[in-house]
Amino acid sequence: MILPIRIDRCQGAGLSDQITAQISRLIFKGVLPPGRKLWSCRGLARDLGVAVNTVTSAYSRLETEELIEARPRSGFFVSAKSGVHTDMPVRAHPPRPGGAPITAKLNRCAQTEKITTIQRPKDWRRYPYPFVCNQIDEADFPVAEWRECSRIAMARKSVNLWSADGDNDDSPELIEQVNQRVLPRRGIFAETDSTLITLGSQNGIFLTSYLFGASGSVAAMEDPGYPDARRILSANFGKVVAQPVDEEGLIVDERLRGVDLVYTTPNRQFPTGVTLSDRRRRELLEAAEAYDFYIIEDDYACDVDFRPSPPMSLRASDTADRVIYLGSLSKSLAPGLRLGYLNASPKFIAAARDCRSMVMRHPPFLLQHTAAVFLEQAFYDGLLLRKKRDQEERWNIASSALGSQVSALKFTGAFGSTNFVACDPEAKLDAQTIASEAASHGILVEPIWPCYQQEGAGRSRFRIGVSSIPRDRIAPGLDLLNSTIDALRSSL
């Protein structure tokens, strides 16, 4: 029998854990049915190139879980108590052809299916030069500190804080830490009833859009802008207006009259990186009152903005409760944690909490409590200091490398951000062509045409992100990208 178990010594999981997981998977798939004799500990250890004790430990755990059983002088067998049924059910009636496909019944599908988002390969980390945006260098994640916080959160005396169903409430500890340690950095001083924990910014955007949206309502957003937000708004509003952006950020004018909700990224406009000017901030807040609309302020990159004195949030200047503020721990901690927060008037937070309860009661309490401990122990403060120094160093390396190149492209990247936007002023090269050719040389860049509402716009522009690529690869990667682009232009 060919051994269907493979050991990966580069994987984070231990060897015994890998053996346990793979044998249990084979049992549940029916490859190893009840009553099947397993390999001997010594024989399996020899074939896998591991110690006998490693296999013995894996078998012991499988036996504890009653997936296998030891029989005296016979060896180990798959247990009949495993509860695994290997007989596949037979469909009584095959599906009949005809009728409308299920997608035709999905009311919101047609509204968003033509809206493309920025795509990147799922295995982007294996590329030598991954210039992807708004991700982290996994080597910088505070593993030891997060592990310690997880240990504290899972201590026996803390189990009652996260194991029970909290109805629709969030972790009081995390709300307190966000209100005391996170929001004040953005000029927001919040009460308990004005903050809600979300599963990342998209969750907050959707909750807000769902509450404001209707078939006859109108939303406006920056153009170019965050394509995921455009998809969410399009699914909930009858119309989404494209509001232009210039060097001062979102343009505030008569086109906002009649809208119900405006989505904006004032601190770091997505994807251009420009900052909304003080004048435009005042105009936007005044227009919100004059035209009776509300504002989603997506402050997605505030934690990693390394400017000495970045501007405060719109919410900090909002005296009329017109701003729904969205923040996230994704850029500072890790995008995969999916932890964010929403701050607004208590009445809106109550409505958002009720809306959230129709989908989920609350984000997992264990994750919330672990994050609360991380903030309380000041690990977050230290992380931000290190992160901002690191991001500034990355920006300096990239800015210097791009500045020393002789390139036909124009690069812009505001100090305080780790993203640069490149464009071909002559529009000779399509950004998608550049991205495809660069990928063949191990370089990933991101075309930003999906950020534009008008089809065909932005085709000569792409982004370069330096937040996740190893620092020592930034300059060589940009040199190779420049050579690749030169070769493409020469072939025209």
XYZ file of C-alpha atoms in Angstrom, residues 24-206:
183
model
C -7.729 11.308 11.199
C -8.434 12.839 7.784
C -7.961 9.437 6.110
C -10.362 7.900 8.627
C -13.068 10.511 8.083
C -12.700 10.259 4.305
C -13.230 6.523 4.525
C -9.795 5.695 3.104
C -9.162 3.909 6.407
C -12.538 2.283 7.229
C -13.495 0.887 10.660
C -11.619 -2.319 11.400
C -8.677 -1.503 9.118
C -5.330 -2.344 10.694
C -2.865 0.542 10.840
C 0.847 0.528 10.239
C 3.050 -0.501 13.127
C 4.661 2.370 15.045
C 8.125 1.202 14.099
C 7.274 0.625 10.432
C 5.498 3.981 10.003
C 8.347 5.785 11.762
C 10.855 4.162 9.424
C 8.893 5.037 6.288
C 8.341 8.655 7.386
C 11.871 9.149 8.687
C 10.752 10.140 12.185
C 11.322 8.788 15.696
C 9.182 5.890 16.932
C 8.060 8.028 19.869
C 6.660 10.580 17.392
C 4.334 7.964 15.878
C 3.504 6.529 19.307
C 2.447 9.990 20.475
C 0.205 10.444 17.415
C -1.415 7.024 17.908
C -1.956 7.764 21.587
C -3.879 10.932 20.767
C -5.968 9.165 18.113
C -6.748 6.457 20.647
C -7.818 9.053 23.223
C -10.189 10.516 20.637
C -11.523 6.964 20.042
C -10.628 7.087 16.368
C -8.351 4.065 16.697
C -8.022 1.250 19.231
C -5.153 -0.948 20.379
C -5.708 -4.728 20.333
C -3.403 -6.891 22.462
C -0.619 -8.502 20.420
C -2.352 -7.406 17.206
C -1.568 -3.676 16.799
C -3.713 -0.613 16.139
C -7.015 -0.630 14.229
C -9.524 1.986 13.134
C -12.192 2.012 15.817
C -15.787 1.080 15.141
C -16.659 3.854 17.630
C -15.290 6.538 15.323
C -18.798 7.255 14.082
C -17.557 7.467 10.500
C -19.939 6.247 7.804
C -18.233 5.490 4.534
C -21.313 4.528 2.498
C -22.206 7.400 0.193
C -25.950 8.163 0.018
C -27.588 7.512 -3.336
C -29.593 10.400 -4.792
C -33.146 9.133 -5.133
C -33.917 11.391 -8.085
C -31.259 12.930 -10.345
C -31.575 16.692 -10.832
C -33.952 17.589 -13.644
C -32.768 19.939 -16.404
C -34.652 23.108 -17.126
C -35.835 26.012 -15.040
C -33.987 29.183 -14.179
C -30.464 28.824 -12.732
C -30.201 29.644 -9.059
C -28.211 32.816 -9.806
C -31.292 34.233 -11.536
C -33.090 34.100 -8.191
C -30.342 35.896 -6.278
C -31.644 39.454 -6.175
C -28.385 41.177 -5.271
C -26.137 39.103 -7.535
C -26.860 41.069 -10.726
C -26.067 44.355 -8.990
C -22.483 43.424 -8.161
C -21.370 40.700 -10.585
C -19.821 43.196 -13.027
C -17.830 45.046 -10.331
C -14.263 43.745 -10.213
C -12.035 43.989 -7.163
C -8.235 44.091 -7.022
C -7.043 40.516 -7.342
C -3.789 38.920 -6.250
C -2.599 35.298 -6.432
C -3.523 33.253 -3.368
C 0.110 32.130 -3.144
C 1.495 35.670 -3.431
C 3.995 35.092 -0.629
C 5.951 32.611 -2.728
C 6.869 35.303 -5.267
C 10.363 36.756 -4.748
C 9.124 40.350 -5.067
C 5.522 40.652 -3.793
C 4.758 44.380 -4.088
C 1.206 43.840 -2.824
C -0.545 46.553 -0.817
C -1.916 46.699 2.707
C -0.506 43.366 3.848
C 2.100 42.648 6.525
C 5.518 41.055 6.550
C 4.720 37.907 8.519
C 8.180 38.041 10.099
C 7.080 41.206 11.917
C 4.018 39.692 13.594
C 4.450 39.725 17.405
C 4.086 35.960 17.818
C 5.445 35.749 21.377
C 3.289 38.611 22.650
C 0.119 37.330 20.967
C 0.779 33.828 22.304
C 1.160 35.239 25.820
C -2.115 37.153 25.471
C -3.830 34.002 24.220
C -2.524 32.147 27.268
C -3.889 34.823 29.581
C -7.214 34.924 27.755
C -7.587 31.140 27.998
C -6.620 30.894 31.662
C -9.197 29.037 33.735
C -10.328 32.157 35.597
C -10.933 33.929 32.251
C -13.043 31.219 30.633
C -16.269 32.844 31.800
C -15.297 36.018 29.889
C -15.437 34.363 26.483
C -17.110 30.956 26.673
C -20.704 32.125 27.186
C -23.031 33.503 24.547
C -22.964 37.277 24.997
C -26.282 37.879 23.241
C -25.550 40.867 20.985
C -22.939 42.514 23.180
C -19.214 42.796 22.558
C -16.397 42.138 24.994
C -16.560 44.998 27.528
C -12.798 44.703 27.952
C -12.116 45.225 24.242
C -14.603 48.108 23.975
C -12.849 49.774 26.912
C -9.391 49.316 25.387
C -10.479 50.580 21.955
C -12.106 53.624 23.531
C -9.160 54.383 25.808
C -6.114 53.427 23.727
C -7.059 53.382 20.039
C -9.709 55.994 19.257
C -8.051 58.889 21.165
C -5.113 58.641 18.740
C -7.568 59.792 16.090
C -9.082 62.539 18.234
C -12.158 60.494 19.181
C -13.209 60.267 22.828
C -15.969 57.713 22.991
C -18.477 56.298 25.433
C -19.228 52.593 25.695
C -22.496 52.842 23.773
C -20.915 54.556 20.759
C -18.504 51.761 19.705
C -19.192 48.401 18.046
C -16.677 45.638 17.270
C -16.732 44.384 13.665
C -15.123 41.609 11.681
C -12.964 44.047 9.748
C -13.765 47.162 7.728
C -15.893 45.362 5.121
C -18.211 44.201 7.881
C -18.618 47.793 9.050
C -19.167 49.083 5.516
C -21.842 46.457 4.912
